[in-house]
mmCIF file of N, CA and C in Angstrom:
data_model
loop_
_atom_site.group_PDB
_atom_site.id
_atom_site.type_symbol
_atom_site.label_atom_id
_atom_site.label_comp_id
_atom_site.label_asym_id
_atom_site.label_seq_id
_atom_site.Cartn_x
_atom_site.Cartn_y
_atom_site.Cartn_z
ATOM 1 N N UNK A 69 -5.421 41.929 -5.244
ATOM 2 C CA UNK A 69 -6.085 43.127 -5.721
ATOM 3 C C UNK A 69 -7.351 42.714 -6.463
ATOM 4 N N UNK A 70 -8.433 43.515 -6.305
ATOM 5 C CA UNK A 70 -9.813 42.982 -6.676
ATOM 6 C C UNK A 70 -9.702 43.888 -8.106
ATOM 7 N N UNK A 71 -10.472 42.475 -9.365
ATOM 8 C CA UNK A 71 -10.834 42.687 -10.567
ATOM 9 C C UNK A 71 -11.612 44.019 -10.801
ATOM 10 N N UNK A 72 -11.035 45.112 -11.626
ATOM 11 C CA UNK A 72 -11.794 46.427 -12.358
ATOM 12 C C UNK A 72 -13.045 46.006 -12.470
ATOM 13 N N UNK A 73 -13.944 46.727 -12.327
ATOM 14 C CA UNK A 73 -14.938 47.191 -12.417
ATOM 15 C C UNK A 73 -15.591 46.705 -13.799
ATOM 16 N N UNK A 74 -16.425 45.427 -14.298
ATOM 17 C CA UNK A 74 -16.692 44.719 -15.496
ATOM 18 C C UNK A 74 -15.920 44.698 -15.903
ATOM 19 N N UNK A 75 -14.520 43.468 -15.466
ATOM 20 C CA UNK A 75 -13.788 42.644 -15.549
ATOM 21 C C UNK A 75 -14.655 41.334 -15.637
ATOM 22 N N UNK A 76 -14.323 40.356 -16.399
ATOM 23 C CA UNK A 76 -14.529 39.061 -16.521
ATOM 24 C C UNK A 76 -13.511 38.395 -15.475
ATOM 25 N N UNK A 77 -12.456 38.548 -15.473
ATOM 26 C CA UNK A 77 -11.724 37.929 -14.410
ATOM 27 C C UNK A 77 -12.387 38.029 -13.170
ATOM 28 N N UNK A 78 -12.859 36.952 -12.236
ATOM 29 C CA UNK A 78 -13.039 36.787 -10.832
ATOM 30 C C UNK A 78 -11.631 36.507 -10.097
ATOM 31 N N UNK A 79 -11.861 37.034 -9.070
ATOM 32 C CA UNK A 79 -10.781 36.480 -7.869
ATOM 33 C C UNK A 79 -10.547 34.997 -7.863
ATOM 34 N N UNK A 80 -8.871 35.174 -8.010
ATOM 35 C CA UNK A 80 -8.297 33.595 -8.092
ATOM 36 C C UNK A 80 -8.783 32.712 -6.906
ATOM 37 N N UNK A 81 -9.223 33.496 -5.966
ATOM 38 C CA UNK A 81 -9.660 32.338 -4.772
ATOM 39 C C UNK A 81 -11.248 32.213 -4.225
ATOM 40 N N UNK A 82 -11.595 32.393 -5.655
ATOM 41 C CA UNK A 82 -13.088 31.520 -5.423
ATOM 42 C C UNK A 82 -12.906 30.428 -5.828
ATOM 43 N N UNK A 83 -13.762 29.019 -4.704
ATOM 44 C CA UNK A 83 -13.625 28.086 -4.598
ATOM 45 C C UNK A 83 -15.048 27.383 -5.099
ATOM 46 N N UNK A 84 -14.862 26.771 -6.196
ATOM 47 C CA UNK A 84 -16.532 26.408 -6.701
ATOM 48 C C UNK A 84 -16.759 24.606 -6.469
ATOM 49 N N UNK A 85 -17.632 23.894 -6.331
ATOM 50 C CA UNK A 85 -18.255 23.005 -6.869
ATOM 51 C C UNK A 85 -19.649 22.160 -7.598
ATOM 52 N N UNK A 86 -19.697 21.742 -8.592
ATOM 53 C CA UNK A 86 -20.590 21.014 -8.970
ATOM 54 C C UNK A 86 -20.933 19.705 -8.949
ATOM 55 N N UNK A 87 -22.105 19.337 -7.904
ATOM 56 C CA UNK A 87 -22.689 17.902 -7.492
ATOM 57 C C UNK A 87 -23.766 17.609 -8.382
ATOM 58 N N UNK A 88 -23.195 16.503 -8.936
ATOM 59 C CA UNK A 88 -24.461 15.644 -9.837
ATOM 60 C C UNK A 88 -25.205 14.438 -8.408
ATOM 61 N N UNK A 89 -26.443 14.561 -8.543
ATOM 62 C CA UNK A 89 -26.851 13.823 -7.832
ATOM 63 C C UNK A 89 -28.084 12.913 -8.777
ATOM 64 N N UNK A 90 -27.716 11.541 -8.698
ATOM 65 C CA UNK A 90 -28.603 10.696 -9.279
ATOM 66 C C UNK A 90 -29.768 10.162 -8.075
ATOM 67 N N UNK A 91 -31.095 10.258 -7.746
ATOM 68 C CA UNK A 91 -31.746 10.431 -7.139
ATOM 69 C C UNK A 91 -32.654 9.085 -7.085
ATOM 70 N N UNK A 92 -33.353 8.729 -6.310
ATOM 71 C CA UNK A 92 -34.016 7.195 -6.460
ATOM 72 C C UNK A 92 -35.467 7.465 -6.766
ATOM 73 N N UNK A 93 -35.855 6.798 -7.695
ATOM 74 C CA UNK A 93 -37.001 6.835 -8.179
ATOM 75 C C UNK A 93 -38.456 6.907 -6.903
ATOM 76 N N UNK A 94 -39.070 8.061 -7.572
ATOM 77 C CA UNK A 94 -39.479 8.656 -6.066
ATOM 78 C C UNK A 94 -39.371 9.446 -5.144
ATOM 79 N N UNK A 95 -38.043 9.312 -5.030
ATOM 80 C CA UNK A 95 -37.792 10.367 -3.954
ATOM 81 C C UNK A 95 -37.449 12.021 -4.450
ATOM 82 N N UNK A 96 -37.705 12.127 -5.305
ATOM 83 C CA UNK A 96 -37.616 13.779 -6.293
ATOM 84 C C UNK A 96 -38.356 14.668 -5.577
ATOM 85 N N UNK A 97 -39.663 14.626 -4.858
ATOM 86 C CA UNK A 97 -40.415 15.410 -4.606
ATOM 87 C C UNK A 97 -39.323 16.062 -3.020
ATOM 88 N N UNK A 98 -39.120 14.868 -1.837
ATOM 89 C CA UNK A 98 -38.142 14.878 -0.848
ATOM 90 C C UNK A 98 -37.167 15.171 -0.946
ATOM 91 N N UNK A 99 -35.945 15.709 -2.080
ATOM 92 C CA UNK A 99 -34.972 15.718 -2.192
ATOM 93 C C UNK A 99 -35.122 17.362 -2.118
ATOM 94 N N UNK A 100 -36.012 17.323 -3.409
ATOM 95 C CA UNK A 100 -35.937 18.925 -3.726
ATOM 96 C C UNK A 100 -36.530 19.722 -2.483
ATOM 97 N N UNK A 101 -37.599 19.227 -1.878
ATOM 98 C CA UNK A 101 -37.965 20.629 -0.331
ATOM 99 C C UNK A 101 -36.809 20.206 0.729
ATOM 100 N N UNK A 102 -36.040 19.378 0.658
ATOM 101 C CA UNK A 102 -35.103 19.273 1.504
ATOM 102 C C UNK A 102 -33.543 20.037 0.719
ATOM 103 N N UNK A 103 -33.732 20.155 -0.476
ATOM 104 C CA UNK A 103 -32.542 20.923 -0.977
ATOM 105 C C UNK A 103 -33.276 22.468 -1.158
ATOM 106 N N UNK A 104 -34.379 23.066 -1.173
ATOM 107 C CA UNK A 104 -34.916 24.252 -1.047
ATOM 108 C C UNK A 104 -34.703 25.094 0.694
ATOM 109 N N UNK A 105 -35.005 23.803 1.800
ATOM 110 C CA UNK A 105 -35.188 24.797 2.961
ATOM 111 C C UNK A 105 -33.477 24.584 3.435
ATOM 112 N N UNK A 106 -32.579 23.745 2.506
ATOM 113 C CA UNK A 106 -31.094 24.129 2.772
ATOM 114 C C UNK A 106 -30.391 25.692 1.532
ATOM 115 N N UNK A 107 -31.243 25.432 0.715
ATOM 116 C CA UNK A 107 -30.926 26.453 -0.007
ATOM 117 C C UNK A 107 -30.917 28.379 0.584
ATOM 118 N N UNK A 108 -32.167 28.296 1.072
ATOM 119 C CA UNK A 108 -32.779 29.161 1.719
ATOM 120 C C UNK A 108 -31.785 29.480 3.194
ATOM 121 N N UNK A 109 -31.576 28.584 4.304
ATOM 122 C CA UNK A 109 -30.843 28.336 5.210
ATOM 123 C C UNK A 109 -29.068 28.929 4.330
ATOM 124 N N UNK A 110 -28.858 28.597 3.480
ATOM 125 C CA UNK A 110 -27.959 29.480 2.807
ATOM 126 C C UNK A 110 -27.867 31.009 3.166
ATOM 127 N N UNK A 111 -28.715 30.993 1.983
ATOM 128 C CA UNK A 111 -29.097 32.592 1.296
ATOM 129 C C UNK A 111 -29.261 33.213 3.261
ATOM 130 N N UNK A 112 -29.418 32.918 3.932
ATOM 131 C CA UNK A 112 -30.135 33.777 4.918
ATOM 132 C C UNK A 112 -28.753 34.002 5.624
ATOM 133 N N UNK A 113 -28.007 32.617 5.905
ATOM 134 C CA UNK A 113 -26.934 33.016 6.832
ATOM 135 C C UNK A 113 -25.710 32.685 6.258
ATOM 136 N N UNK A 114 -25.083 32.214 5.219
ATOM 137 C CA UNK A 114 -23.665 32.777 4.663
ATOM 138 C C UNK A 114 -23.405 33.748 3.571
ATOM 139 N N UNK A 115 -22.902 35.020 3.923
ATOM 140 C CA UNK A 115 -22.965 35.452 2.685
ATOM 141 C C UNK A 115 -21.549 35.133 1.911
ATOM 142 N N UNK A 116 -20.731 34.638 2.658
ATOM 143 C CA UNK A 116 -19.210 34.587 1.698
ATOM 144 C C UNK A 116 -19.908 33.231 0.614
ATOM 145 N N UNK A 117 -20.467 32.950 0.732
ATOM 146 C CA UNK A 117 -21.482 31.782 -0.219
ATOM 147 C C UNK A 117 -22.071 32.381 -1.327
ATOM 148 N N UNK A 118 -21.497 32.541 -2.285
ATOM 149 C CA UNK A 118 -21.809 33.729 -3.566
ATOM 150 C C UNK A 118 -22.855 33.049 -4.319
ATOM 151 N N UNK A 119 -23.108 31.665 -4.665
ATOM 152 C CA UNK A 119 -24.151 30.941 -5.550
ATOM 153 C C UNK A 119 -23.989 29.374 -4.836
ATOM 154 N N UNK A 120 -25.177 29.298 -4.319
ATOM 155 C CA UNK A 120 -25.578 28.108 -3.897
ATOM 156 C C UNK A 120 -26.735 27.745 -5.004
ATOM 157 N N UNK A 121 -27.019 26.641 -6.150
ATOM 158 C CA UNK A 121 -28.537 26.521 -6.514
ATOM 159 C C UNK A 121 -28.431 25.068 -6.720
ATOM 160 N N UNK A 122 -29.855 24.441 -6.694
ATOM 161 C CA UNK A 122 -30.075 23.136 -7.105
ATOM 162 C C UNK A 122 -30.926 23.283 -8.514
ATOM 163 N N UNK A 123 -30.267 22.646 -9.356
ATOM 164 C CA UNK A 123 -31.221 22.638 -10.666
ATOM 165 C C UNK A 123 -31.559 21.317 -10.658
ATOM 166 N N UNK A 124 -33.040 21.248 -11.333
ATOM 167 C CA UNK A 124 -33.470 20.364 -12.104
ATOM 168 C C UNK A 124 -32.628 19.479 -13.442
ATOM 169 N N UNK A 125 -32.469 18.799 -14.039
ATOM 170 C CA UNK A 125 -32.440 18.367 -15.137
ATOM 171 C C UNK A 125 -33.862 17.745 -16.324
ATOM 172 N N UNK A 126 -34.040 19.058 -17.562
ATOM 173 C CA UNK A 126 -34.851 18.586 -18.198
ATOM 174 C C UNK A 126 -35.191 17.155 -18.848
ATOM 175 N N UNK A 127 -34.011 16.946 -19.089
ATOM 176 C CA UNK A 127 -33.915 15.403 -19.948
ATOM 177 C C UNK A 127 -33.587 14.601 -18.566
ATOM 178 N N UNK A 128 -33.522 14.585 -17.507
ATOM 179 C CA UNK A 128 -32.950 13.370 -16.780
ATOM 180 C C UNK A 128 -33.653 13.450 -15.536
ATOM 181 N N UNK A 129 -35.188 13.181 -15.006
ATOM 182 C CA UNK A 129 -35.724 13.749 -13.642
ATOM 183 C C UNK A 129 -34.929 12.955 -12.790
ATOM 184 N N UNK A 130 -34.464 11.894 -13.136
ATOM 185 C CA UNK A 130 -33.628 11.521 -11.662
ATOM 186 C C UNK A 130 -32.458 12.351 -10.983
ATOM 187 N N UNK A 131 -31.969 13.147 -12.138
ATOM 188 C CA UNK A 131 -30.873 13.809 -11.204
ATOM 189 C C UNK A 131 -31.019 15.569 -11.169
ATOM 190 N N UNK A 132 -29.965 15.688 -10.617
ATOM 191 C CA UNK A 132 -30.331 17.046 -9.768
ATOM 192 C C UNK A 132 -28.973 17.800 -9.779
ATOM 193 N N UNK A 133 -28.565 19.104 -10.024
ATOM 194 C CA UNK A 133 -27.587 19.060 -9.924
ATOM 195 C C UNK A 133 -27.185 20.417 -8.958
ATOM 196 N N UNK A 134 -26.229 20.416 -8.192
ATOM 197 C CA UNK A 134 -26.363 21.431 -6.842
ATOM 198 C C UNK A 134 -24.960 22.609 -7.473
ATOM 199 N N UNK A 135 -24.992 23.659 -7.550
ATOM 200 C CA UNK A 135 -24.102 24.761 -8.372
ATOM 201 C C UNK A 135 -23.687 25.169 -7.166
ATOM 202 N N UNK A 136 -22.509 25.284 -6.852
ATOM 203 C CA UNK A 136 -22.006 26.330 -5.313
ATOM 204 C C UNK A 136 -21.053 26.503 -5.646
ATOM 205 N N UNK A 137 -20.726 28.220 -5.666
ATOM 206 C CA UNK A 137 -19.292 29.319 -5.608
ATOM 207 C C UNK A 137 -19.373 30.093 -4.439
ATOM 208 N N UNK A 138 -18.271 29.814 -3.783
ATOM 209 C CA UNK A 138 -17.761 30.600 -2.789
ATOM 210 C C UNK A 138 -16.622 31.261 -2.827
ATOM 211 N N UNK A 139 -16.588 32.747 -1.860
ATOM 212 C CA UNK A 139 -15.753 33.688 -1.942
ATOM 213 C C UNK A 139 -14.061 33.293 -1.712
ATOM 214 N N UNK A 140 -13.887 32.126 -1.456
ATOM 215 C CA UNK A 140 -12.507 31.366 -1.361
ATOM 216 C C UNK A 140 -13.104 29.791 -0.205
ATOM 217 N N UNK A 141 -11.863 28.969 -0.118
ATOM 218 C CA UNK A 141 -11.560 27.811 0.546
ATOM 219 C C UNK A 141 -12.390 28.023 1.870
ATOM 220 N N UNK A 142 -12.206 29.068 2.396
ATOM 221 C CA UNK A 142 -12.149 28.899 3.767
ATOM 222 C C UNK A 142 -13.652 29.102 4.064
ATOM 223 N N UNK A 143 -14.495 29.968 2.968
ATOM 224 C CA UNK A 143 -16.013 29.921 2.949
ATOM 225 C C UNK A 143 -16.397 28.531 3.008
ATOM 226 N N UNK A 144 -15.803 27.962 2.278
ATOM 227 C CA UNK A 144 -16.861 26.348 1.911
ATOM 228 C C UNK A 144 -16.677 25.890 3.055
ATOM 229 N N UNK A 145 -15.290 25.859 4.051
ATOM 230 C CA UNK A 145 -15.111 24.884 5.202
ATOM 231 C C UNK A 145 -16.275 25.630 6.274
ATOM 232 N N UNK A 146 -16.505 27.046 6.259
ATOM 233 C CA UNK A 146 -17.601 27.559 7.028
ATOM 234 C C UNK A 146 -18.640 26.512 6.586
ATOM 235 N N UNK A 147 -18.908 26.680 5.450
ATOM 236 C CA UNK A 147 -20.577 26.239 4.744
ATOM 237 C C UNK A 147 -20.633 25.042 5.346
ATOM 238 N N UNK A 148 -19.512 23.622 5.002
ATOM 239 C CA UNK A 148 -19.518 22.375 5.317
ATOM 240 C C UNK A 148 -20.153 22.196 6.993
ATOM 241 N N UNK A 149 -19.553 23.453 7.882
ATOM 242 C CA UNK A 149 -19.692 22.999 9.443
ATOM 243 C C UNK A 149 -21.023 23.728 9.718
ATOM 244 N N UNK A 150 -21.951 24.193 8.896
ATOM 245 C CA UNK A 150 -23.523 24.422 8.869
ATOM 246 C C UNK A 150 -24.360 23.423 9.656
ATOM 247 N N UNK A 151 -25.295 23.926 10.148
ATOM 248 C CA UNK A 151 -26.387 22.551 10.971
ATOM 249 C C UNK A 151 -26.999 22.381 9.500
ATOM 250 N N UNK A 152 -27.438 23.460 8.777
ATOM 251 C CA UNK A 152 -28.056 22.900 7.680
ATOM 252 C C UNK A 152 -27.768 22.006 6.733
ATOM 253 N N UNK A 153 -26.406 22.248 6.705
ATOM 254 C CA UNK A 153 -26.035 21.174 5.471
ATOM 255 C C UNK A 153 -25.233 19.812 6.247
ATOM 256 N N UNK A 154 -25.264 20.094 7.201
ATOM 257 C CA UNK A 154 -25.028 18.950 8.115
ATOM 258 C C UNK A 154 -26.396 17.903 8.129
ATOM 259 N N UNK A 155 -27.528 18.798 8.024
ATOM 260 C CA UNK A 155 -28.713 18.287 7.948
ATOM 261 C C UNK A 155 -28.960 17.642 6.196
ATOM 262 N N UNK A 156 -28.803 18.514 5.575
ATOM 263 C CA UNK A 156 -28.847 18.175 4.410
ATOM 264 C C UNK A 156 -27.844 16.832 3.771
ATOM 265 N N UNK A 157 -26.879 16.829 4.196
ATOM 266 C CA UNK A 157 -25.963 15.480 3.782
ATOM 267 C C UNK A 157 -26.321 14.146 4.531
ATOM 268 N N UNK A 158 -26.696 14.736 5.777
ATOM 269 C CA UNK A 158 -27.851 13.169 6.351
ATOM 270 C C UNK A 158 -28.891 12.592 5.876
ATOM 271 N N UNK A 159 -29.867 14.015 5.639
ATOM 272 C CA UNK A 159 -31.054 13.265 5.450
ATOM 273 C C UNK A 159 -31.031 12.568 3.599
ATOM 274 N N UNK A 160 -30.222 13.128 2.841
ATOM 275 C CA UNK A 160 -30.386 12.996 1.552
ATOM 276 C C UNK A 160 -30.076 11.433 1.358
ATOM 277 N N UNK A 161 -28.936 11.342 1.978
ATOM 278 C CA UNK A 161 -28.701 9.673 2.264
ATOM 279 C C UNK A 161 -29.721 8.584 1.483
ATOM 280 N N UNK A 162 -30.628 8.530 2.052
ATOM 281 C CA UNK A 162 -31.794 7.981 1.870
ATOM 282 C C UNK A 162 -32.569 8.140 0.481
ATOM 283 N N UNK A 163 -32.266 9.185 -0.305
ATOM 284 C CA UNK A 163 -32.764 9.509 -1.247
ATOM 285 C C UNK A 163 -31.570 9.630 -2.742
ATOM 286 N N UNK A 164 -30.505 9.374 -2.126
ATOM 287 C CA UNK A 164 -29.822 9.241 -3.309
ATOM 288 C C UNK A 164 -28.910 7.963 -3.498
ATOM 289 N N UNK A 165 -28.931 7.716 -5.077
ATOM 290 C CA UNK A 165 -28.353 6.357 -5.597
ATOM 291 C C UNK A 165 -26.650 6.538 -5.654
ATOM 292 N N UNK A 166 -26.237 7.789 -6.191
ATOM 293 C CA UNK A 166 -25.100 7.865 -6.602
ATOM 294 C C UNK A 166 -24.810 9.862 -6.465
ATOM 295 N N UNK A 167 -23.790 10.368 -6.361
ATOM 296 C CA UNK A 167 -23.103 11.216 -6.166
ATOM 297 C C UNK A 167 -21.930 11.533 -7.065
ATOM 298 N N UNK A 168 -22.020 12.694 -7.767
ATOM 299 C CA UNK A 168 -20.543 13.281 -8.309
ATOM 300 C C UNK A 168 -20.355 14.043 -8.388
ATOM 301 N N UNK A 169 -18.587 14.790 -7.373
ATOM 302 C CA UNK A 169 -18.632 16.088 -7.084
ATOM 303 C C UNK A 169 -17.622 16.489 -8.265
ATOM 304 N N UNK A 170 -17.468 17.698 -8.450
ATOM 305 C CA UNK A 170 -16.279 17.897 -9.327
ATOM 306 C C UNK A 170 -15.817 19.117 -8.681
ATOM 307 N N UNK A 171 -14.747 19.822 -8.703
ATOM 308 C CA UNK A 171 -14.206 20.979 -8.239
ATOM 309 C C UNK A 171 -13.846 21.706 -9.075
ATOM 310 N N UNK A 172 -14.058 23.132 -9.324
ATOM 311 C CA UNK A 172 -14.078 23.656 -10.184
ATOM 312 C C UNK A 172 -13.062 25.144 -9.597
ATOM 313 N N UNK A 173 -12.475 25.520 -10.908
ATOM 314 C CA UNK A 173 -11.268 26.750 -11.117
ATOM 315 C C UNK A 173 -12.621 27.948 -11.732
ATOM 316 N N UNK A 174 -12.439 28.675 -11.277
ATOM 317 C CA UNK A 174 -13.100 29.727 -12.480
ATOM 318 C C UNK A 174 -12.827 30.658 -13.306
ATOM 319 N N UNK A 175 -12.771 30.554 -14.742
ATOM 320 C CA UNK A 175 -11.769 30.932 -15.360
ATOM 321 C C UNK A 175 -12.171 32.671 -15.162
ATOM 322 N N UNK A 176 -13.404 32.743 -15.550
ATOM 323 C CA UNK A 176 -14.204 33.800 -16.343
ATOM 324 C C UNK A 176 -15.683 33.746 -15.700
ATOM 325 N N UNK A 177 -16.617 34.934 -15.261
ATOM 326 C CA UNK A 177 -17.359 34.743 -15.179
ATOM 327 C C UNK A 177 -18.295 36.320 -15.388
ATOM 328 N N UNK A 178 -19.559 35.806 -15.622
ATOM 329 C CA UNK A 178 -20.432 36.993 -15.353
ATOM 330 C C UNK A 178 -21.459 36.759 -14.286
ATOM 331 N N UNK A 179 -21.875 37.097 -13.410
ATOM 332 C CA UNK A 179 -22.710 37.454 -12.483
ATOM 333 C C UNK A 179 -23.405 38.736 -12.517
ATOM 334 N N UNK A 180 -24.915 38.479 -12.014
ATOM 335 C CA UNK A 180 -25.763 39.451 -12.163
ATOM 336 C C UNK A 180 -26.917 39.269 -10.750
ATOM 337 N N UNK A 181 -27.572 39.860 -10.210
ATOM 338 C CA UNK A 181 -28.348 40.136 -9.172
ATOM 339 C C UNK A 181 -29.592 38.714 -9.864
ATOM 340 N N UNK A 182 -30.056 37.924 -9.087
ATOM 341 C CA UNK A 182 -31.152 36.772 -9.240
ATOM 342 C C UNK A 182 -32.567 37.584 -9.361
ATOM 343 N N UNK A 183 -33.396 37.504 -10.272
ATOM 344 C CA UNK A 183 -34.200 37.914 -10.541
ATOM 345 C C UNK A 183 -35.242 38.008 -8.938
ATOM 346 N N UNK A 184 -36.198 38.850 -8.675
ATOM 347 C CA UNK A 184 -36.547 39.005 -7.668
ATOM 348 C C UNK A 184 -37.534 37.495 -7.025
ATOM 349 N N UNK A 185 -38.144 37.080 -8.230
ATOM 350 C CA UNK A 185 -38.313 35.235 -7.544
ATOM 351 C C UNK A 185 -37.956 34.444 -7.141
ATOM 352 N N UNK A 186 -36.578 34.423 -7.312
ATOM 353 C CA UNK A 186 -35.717 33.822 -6.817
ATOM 354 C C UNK A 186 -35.155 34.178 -5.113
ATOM 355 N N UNK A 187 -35.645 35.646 -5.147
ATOM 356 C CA UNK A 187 -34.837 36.469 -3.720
ATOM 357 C C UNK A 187 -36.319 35.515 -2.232
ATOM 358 N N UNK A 188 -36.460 34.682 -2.498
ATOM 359 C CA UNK A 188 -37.984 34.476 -1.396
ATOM 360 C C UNK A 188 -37.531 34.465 -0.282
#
């Protein structure tokens, strides 16, 4: 049964993860338009893909960190069999030192519509 109407509780079967990516000196500029036209390749064709983003880190330009919640398990195994991110886990190869995924429960959340700069 889906959470009331501004409920903090999300559905027990969203499936989240957060990737730290430590990046090789240099390759920041390549990482990020190659994590933008997978980002985008997102947003256009999964929607059970509720938050895909790559952030920056202020204090740390080498790393990068990639935010993705999906509408349950079976979204992400869609997302994984993507040409894009099929593309994206190849080409990054080359540009990254180290990798750390973590999997995440969600206890609580708020969500709100992405400001319209974000909608490109």
């Amino acid at each position: 049964m889906p959470a009331p109407v501004g409920s903090s509780r999300p559905s027990p079967n969203i499936y989240g993860l957060l990737t730290v990516f430590t990046i090789m000196d240099g390759s920041g500029d390549a990482f990020d338009r190659l994590a933008e036209e997978t980002v985008d390749a997102v947003r256009r064709g999964e929607p059970d893909t509720l938050i895909y983003a790559c952030h920056a880190v202020k204090s740390a330009p080498l790393q990068r960190i990639v935010y993705e919640l999906y509408r349950d398990e079976v979204a992400y195994v869609d997302h994984q069999r993507q040409p894009h991110v099929e593309r994206f886990l190849t080409e990054r190869q080359s540009m990254v030192l180290a990798t750390n995924v973590i999997e995440l429960n969600v206890n609580a959340a708020k969500v709100v519509p992405l400001p319209t700069a974000f909608q490109l």
